[in-house]
PDB file of C-alpha atoms in Angstrom:
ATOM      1  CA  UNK K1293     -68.562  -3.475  11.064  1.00  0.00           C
ATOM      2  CA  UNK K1294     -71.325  -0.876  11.793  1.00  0.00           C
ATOM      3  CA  UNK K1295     -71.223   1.045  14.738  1.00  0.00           C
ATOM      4  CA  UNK K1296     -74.472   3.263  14.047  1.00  0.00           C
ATOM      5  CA  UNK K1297     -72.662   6.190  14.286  1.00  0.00           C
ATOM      6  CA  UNK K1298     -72.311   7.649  10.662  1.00  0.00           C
ATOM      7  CA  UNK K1299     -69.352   9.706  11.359  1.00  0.00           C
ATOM      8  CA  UNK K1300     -67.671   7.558  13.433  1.00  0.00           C
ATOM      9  CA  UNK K1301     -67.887   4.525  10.396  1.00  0.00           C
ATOM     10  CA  UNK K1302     -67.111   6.812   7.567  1.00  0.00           C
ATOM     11  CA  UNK K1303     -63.918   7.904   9.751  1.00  0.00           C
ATOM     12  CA  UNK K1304     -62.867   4.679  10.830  1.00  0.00           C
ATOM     13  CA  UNK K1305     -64.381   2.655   8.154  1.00  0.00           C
ATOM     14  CA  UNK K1306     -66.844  -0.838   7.894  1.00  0.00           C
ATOM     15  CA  UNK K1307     -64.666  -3.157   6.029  1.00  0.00           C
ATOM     16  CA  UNK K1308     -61.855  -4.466   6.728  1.00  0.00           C
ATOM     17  CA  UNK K1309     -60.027  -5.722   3.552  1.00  0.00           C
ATOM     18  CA  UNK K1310     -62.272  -3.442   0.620  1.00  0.00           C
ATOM     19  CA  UNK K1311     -61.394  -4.939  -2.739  1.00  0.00           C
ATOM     20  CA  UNK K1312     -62.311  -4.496  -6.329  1.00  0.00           C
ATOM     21  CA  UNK K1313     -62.466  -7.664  -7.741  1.00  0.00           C
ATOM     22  CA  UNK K1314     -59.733 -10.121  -6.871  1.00  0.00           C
ATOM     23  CA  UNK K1315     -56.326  -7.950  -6.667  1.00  0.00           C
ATOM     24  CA  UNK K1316     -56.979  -4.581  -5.881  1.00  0.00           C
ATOM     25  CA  UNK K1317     -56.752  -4.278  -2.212  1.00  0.00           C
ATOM     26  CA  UNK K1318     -57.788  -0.475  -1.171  1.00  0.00           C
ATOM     27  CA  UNK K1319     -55.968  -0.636   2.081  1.00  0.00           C
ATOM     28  CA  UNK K1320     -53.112  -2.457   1.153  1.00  0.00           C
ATOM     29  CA  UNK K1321     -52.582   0.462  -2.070  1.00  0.00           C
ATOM     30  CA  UNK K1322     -53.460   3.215  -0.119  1.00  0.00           C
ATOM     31  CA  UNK K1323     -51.057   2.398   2.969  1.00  0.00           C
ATOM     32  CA  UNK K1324     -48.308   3.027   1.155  1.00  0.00           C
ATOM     33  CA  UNK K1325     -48.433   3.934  -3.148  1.00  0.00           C
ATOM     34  CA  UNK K1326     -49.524   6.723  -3.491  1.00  0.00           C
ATOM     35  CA  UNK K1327     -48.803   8.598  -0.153  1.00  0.00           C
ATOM     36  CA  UNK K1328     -44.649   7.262   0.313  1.00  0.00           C
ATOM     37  CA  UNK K1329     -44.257   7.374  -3.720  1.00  0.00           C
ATOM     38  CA  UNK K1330     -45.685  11.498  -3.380  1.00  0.00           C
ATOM     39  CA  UNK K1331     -43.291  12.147  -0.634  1.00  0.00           C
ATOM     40  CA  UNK K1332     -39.951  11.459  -2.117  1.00  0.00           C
ATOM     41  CA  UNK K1333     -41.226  13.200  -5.111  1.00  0.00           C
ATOM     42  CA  UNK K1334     -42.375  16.534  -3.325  1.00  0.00           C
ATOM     43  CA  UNK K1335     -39.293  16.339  -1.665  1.00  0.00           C
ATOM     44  CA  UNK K1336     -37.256  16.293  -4.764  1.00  0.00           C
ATOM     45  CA  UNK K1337     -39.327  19.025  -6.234  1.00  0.00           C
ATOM     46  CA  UNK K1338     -38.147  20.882  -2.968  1.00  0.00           C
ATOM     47  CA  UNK K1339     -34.516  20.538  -3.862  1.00  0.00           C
ATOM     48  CA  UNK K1340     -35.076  21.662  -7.335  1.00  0.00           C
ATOM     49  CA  UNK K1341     -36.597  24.921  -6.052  1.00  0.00           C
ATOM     50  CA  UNK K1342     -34.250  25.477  -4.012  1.00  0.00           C
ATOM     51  CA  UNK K1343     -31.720  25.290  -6.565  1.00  0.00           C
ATOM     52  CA  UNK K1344     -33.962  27.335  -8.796  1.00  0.00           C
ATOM     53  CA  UNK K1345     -34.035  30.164  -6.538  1.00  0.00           C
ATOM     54  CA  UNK K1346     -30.618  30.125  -4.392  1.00  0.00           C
ATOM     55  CA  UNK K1347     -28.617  28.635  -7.620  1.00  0.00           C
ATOM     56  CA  UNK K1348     -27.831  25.815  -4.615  1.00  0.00           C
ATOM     57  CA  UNK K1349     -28.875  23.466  -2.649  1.00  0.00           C
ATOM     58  CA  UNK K1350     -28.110  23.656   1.148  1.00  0.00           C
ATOM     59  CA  UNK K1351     -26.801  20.814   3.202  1.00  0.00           C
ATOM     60  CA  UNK K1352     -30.076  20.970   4.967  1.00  0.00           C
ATOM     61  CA  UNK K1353     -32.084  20.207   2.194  1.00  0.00           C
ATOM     62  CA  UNK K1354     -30.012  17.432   1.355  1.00  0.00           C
ATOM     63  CA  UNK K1355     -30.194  15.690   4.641  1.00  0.00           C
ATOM     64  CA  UNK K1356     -34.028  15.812   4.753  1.00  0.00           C
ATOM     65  CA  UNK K1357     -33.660  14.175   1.315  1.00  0.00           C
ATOM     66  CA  UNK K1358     -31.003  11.934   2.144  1.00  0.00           C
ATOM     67  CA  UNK K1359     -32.733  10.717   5.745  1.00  0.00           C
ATOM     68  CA  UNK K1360     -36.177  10.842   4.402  1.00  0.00           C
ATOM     69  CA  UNK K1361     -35.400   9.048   0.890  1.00  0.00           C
ATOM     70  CA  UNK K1362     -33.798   5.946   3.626  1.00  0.00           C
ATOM     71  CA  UNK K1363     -36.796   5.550   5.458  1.00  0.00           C
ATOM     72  CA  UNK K1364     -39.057   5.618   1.920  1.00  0.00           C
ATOM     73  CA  UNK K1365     -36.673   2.856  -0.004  1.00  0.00           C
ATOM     74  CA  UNK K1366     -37.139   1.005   3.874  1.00  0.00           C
ATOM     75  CA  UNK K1367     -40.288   0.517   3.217  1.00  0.00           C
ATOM     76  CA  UNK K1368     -40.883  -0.662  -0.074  1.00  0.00           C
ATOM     77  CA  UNK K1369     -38.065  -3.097   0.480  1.00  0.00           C
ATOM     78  CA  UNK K1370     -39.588  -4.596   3.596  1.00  0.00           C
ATOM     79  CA  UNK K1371     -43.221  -4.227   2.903  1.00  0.00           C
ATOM     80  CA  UNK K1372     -43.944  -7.220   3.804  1.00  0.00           C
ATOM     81  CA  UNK K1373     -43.587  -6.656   7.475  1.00  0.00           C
ATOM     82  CA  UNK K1374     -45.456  -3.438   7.043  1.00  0.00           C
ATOM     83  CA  UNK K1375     -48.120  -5.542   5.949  1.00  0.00           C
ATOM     84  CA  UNK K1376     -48.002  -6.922   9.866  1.00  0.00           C
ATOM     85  CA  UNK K1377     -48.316  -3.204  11.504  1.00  0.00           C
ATOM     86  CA  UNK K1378     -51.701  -2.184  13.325  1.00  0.00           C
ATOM     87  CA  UNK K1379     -52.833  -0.026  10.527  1.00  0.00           C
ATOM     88  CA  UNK K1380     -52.895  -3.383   7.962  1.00  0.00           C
ATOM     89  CA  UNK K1381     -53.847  -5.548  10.909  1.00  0.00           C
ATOM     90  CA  UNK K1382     -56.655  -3.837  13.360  1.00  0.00           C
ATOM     91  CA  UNK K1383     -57.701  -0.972  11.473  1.00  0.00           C
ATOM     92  CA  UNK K1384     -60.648  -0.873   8.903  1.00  0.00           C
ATOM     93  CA  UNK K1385     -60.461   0.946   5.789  1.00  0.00           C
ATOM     94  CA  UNK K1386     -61.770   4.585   6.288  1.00  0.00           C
ATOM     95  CA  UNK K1387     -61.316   8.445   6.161  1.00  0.00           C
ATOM     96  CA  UNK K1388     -58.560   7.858   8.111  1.00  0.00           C
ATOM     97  CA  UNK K1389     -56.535   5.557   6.646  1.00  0.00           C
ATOM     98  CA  UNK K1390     -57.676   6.674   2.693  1.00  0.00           C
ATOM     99  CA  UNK K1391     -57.328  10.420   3.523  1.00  0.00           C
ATOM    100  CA  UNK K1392     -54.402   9.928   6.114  1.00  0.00           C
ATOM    101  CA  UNK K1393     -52.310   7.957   3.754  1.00  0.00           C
ATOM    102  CA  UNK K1394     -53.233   9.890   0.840  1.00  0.00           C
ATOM    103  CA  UNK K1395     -53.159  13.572   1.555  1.00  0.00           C
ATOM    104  CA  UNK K1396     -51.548  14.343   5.244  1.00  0.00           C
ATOM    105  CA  UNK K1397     -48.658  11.805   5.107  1.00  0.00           C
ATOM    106  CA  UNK K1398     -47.152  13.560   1.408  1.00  0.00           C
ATOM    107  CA  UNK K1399     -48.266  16.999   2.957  1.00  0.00           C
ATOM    108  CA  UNK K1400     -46.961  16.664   6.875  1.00  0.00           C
ATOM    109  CA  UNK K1401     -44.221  14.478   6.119  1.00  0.00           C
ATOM    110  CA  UNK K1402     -42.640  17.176   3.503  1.00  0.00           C
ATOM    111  CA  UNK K1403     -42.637  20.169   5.946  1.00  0.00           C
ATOM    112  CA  UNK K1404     -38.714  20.103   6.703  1.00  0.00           C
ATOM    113  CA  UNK K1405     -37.952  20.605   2.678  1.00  0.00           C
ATOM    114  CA  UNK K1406     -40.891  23.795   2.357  1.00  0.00           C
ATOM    115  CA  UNK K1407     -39.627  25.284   4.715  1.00  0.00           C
ATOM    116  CA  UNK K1408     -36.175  24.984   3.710  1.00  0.00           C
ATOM    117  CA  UNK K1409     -37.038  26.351   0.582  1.00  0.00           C
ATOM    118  CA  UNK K1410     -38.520  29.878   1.978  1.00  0.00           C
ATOM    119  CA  UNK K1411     -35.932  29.620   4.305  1.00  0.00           C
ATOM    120  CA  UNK K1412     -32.807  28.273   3.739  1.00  0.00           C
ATOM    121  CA  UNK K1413     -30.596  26.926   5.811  1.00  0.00           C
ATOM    122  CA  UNK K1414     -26.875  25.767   5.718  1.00  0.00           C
ATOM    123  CA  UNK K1415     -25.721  23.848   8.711  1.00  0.00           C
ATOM    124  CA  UNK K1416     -22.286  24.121  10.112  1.00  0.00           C
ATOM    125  CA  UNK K1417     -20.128  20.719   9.763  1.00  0.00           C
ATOM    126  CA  UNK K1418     -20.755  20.230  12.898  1.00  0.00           C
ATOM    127  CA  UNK K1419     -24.424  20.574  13.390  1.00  0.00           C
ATOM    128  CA  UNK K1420     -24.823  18.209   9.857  1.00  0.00           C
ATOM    129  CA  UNK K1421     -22.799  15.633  11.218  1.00  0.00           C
ATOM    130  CA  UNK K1422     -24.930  15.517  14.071  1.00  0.00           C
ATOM    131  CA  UNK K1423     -28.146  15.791  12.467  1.00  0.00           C
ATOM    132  CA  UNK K1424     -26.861  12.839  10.130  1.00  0.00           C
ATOM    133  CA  UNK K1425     -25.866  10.464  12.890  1.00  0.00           C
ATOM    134  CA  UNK K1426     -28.650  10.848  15.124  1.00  0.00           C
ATOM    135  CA  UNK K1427     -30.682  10.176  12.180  1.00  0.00           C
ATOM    136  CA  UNK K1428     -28.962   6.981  11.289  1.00  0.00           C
ATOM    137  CA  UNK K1429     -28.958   5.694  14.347  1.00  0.00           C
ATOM    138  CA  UNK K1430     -32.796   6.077  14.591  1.00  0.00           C
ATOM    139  CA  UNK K1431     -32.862   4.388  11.661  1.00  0.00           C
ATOM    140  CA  UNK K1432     -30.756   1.021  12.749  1.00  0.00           C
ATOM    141  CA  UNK K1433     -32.587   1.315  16.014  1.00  0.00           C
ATOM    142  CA  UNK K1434     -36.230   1.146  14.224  1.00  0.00           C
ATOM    143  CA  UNK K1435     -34.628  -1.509  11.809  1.00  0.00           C
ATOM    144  CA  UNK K1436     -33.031  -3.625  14.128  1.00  0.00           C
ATOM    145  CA  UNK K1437     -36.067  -3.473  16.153  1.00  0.00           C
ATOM    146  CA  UNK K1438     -38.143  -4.626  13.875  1.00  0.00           C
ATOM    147  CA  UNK K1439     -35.858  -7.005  12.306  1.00  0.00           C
ATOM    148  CA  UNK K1440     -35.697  -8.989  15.912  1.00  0.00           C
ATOM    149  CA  UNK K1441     -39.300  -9.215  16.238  1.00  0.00           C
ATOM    150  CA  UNK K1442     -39.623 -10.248  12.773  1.00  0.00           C
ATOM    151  CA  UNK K1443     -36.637 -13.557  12.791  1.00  0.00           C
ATOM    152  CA  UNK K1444     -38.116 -14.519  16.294  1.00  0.00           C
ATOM    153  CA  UNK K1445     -41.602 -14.453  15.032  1.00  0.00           C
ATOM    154  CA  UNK K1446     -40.429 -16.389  11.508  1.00  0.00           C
ATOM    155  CA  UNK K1447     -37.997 -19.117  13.390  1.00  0.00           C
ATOM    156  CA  UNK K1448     -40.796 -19.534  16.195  1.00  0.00           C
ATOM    157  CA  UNK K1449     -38.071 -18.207  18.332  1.00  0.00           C
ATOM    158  CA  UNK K1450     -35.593 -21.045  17.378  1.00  0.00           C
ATOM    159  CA  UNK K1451     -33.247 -18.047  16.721  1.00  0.00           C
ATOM    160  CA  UNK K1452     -30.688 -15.866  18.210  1.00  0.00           C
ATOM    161  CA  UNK K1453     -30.912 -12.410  19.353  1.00  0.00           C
ATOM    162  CA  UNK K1454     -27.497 -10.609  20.192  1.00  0.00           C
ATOM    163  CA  UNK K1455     -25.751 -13.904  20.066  1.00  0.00           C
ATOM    164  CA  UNK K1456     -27.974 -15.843  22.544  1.00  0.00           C
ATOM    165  CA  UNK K1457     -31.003 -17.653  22.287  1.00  0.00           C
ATOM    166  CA  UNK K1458     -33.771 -15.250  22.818  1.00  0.00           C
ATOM    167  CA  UNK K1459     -36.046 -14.873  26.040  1.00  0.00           C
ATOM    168  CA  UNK K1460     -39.631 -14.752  25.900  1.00  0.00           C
ATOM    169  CA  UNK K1461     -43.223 -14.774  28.031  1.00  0.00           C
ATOM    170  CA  UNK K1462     -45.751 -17.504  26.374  1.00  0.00           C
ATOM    171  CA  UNK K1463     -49.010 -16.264  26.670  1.00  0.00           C
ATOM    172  CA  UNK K1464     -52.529 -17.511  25.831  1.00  0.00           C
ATOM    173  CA  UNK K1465     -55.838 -16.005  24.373  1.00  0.00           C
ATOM    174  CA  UNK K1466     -59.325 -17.697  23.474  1.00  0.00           C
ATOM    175  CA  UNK K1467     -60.706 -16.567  19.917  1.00  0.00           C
ATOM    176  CA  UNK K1468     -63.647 -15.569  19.494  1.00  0.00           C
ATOM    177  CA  UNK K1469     -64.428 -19.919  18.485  1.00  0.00           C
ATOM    178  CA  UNK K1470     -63.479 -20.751  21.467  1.00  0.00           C
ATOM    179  CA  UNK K1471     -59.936 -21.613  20.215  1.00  0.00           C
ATOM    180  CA  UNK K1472     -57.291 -20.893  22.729  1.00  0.00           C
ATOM    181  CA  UNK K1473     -53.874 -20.398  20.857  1.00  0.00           C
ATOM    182  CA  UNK K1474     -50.807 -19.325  22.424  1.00  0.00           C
ATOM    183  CA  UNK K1475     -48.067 -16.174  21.498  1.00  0.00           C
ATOM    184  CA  UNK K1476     -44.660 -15.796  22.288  1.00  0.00           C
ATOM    185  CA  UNK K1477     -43.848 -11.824  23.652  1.00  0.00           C
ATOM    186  CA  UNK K1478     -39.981 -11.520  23.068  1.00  0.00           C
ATOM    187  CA  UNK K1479     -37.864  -9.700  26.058  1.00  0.00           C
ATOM    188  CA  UNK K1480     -34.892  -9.751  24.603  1.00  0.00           C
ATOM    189  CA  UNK K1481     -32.259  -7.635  22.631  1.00  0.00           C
ATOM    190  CA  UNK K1482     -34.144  -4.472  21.908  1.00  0.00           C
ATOM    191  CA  UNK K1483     -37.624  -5.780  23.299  1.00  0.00           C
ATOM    192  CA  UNK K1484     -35.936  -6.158  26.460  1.00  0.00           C
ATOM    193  CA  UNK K1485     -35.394  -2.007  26.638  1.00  0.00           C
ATOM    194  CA  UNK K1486     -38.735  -1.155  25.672  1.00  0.00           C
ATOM    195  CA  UNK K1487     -42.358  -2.829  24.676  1.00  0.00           C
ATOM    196  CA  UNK K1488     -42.087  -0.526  21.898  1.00  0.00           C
ATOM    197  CA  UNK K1489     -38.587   0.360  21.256  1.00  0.00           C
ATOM    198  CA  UNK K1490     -39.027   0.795  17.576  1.00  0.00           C
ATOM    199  CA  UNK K1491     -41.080   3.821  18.077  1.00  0.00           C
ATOM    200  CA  UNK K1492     -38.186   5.269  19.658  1.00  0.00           C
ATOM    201  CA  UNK K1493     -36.056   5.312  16.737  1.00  0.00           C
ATOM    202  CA  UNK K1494     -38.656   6.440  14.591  1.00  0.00           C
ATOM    203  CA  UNK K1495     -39.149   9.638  16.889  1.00  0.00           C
ATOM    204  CA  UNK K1496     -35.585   9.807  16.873  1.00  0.00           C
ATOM    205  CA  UNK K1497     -35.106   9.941  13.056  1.00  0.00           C
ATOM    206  CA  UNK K1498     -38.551  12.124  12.819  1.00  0.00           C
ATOM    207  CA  UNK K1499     -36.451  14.806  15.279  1.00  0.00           C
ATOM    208  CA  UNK K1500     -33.122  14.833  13.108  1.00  0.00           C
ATOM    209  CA  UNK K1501     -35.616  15.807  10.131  1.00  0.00           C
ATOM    210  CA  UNK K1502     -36.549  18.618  12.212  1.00  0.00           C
ATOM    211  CA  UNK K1503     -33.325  19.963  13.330  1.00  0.00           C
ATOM    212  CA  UNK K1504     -32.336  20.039   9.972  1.00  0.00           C
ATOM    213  CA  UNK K1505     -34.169  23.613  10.000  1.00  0.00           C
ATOM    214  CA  UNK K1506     -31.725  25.172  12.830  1.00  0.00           C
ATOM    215  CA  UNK K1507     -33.817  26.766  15.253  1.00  0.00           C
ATOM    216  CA  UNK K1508     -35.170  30.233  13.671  1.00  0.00           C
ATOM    217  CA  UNK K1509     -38.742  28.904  13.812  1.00  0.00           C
ATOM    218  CA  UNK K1510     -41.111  26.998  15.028  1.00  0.00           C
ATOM    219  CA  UNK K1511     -43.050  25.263  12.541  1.00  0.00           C
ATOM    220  CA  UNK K1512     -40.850  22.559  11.459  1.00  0.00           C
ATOM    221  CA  UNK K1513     -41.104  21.001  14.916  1.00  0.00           C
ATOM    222  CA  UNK K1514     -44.574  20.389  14.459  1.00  0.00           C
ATOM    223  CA  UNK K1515     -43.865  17.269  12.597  1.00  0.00           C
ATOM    224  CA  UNK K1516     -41.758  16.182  15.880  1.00  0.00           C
ATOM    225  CA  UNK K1517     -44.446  16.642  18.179  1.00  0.00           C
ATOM    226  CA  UNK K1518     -47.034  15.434  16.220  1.00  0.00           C
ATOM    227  CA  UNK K1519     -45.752  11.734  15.594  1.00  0.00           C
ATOM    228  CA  UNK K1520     -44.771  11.830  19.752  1.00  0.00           C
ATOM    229  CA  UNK K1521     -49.169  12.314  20.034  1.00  0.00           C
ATOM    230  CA  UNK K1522     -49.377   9.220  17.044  1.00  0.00           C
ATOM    231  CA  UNK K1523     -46.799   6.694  18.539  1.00  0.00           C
ATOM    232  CA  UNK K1524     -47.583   7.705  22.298  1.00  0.00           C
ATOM    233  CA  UNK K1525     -51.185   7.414  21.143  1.00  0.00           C
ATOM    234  CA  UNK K1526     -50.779   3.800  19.422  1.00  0.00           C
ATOM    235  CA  UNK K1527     -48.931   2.196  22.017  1.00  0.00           C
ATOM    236  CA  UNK K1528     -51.426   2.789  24.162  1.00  0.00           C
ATOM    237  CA  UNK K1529     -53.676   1.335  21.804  1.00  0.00           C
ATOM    238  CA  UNK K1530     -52.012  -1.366  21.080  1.00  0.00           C
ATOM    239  CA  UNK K1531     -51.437  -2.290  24.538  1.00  0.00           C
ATOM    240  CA  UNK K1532     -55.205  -1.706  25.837  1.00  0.00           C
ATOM    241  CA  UNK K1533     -55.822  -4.045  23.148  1.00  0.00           C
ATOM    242  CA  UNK K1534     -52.628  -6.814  24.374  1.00  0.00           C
ATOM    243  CA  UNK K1535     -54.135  -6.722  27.672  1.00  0.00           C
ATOM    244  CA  UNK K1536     -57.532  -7.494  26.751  1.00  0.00           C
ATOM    245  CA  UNK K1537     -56.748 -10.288  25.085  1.00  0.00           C
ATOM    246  CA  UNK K1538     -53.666 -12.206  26.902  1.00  0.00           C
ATOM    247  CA  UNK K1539     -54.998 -10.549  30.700  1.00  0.00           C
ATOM    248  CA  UNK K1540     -52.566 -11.826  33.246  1.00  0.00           C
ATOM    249  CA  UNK K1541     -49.907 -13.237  31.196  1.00  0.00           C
ATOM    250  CA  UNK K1542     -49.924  -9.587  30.016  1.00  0.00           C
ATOM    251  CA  UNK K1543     -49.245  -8.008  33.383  1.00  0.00           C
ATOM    252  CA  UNK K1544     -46.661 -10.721  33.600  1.00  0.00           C
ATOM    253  CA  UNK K1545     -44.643  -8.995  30.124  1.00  0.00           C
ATOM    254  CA  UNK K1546     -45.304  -5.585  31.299  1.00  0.00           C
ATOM    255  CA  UNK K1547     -43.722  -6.769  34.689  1.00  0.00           C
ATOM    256  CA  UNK K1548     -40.683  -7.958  32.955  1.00  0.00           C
ATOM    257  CA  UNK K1549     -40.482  -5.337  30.358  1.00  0.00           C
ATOM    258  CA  UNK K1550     -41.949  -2.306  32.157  1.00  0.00           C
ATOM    259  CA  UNK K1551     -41.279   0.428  30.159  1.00  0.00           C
ATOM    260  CA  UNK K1552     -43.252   1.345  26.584  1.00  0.00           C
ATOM    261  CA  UNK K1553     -40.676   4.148  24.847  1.00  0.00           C
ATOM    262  CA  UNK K1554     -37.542   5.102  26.862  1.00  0.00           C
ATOM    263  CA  UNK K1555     -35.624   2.709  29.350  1.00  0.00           C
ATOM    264  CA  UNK K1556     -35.910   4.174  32.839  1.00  0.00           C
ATOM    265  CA  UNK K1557     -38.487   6.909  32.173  1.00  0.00           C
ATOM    266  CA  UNK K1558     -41.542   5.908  30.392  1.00  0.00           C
TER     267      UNK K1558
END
């Protein structure tokens, strides 16, 4: 897909699917390989500093490990529902994906465990034991999110969400044949809080990374505010792009569902 703008294509990309040959899919290596793989290993290396130059390795370091190292192993065990994510599904295959994926997910992603190595930290009980559980429960949250979307979407929403048959808005688009097919928008269990509730517990497990540091500086809360701009930024995406193509039955979800992040604020 050309655009005539050269910057714009080379950021974004032309194709959709590049290959070499038949099974070498660029964006389906790039999205998570070599990016995910470097990032549990640069935190590692992290750890091993530390212990290299404090003879220890501080609660704090191991948490960012620990939390970190769940959300990697969560994705190479349900890549397959990655594979249904905007990135794999809307995007093309450009700068930002190949560069994104490659170089500022390992670099961004690992801030928490360089700066705990210049700067050590070791939490009180009580601060770990916070840090741990509100990391864990971002965690189930963004799992059990998805998991609900993906059984309702698998069982054509012949299952049950929360021990009831789920609810749902059928809505209808016309391809671009002329097609018209119809979608089923779930509102219930977790997509009844939120059209995007998922996000939330990713934000919520990307903020226990960052309080992992204690509050001496500044820096490691870049990572925090950084993926609030990306998912804030993508929902809006996503939705510009769910109203375009369902229209009113759209307004209709939003109506019964009317908040994107956080129930009762926005």
């Amino acid at each position: 897909k050309f655009t005539g703008n050269f910057f714009y294509d080379y950021m974004m990309g032309i194709e959709f699917n590049p290959r070499i040959g038949k099974w070498f899919d660029f964006k389906l290596f790039f999205n998570g390989r070599p990016g995910i793989v470097a990032w549990t290993l640069i935190n590692l290396s992290f750890a091993a500093k530390q212990q290299e130059l404090y003879g220890e390795v501080t609660n704090s370091m191991i948490l960012v490990n620990v939390l970190q190292g769940i959300y990697v192993l969560d994705f190479f065990w349900n890549e397959a529902w990655y594979l249904k994510t905007i990135d794999i599904c809307h995007d093309h295959f450009g700068w930002y994906l190949g560069w994104g994926d490659c170089v500022w997910l390992p670099y961004l992603y690992t801030l928490q465990g360089l700066y705990l190595v210049y700067h050590p930290v070791q939490l009180c009980t009580a601060h770990a034991i916070g840090v741990l559980m509100l990391g864990l429960l971002g965690y189930y949250i963004f799992r059990m999110t998805n998991h609900q979307k993906d059984l309702f979407r698998r069982t054509n929403g012949n299952c049950r969400i929360w021990g009831k048959k789920p609810e749902y808005i059928e809505c209808s688009y016309v391809a671009v044949d002329g097609t018209k097919y119809y979608s089923k928008l779930m509102t219930s269990g977790f997509w009844g809080w939120a059209r995007h509730f998922n996000y939330t517990g990713d934000l919520m497990g990307s903020l226990a990374y960052c309080l992992t540091c204690g509050f001496e500086h500044i820096l490691p809360y870049f990572y925090i505010v950084y993926m609030t701009i990306l998912l804030t930024h993508r929902c809006i995406r996503d939705e510009h792009r769910c109203s375009s193509k369902y229209g009113k039955d759209w307004k209709k979800y939003t109506a019964a569902v009317p908040y994107r992040l956080l129930p009762g604020i926005f």
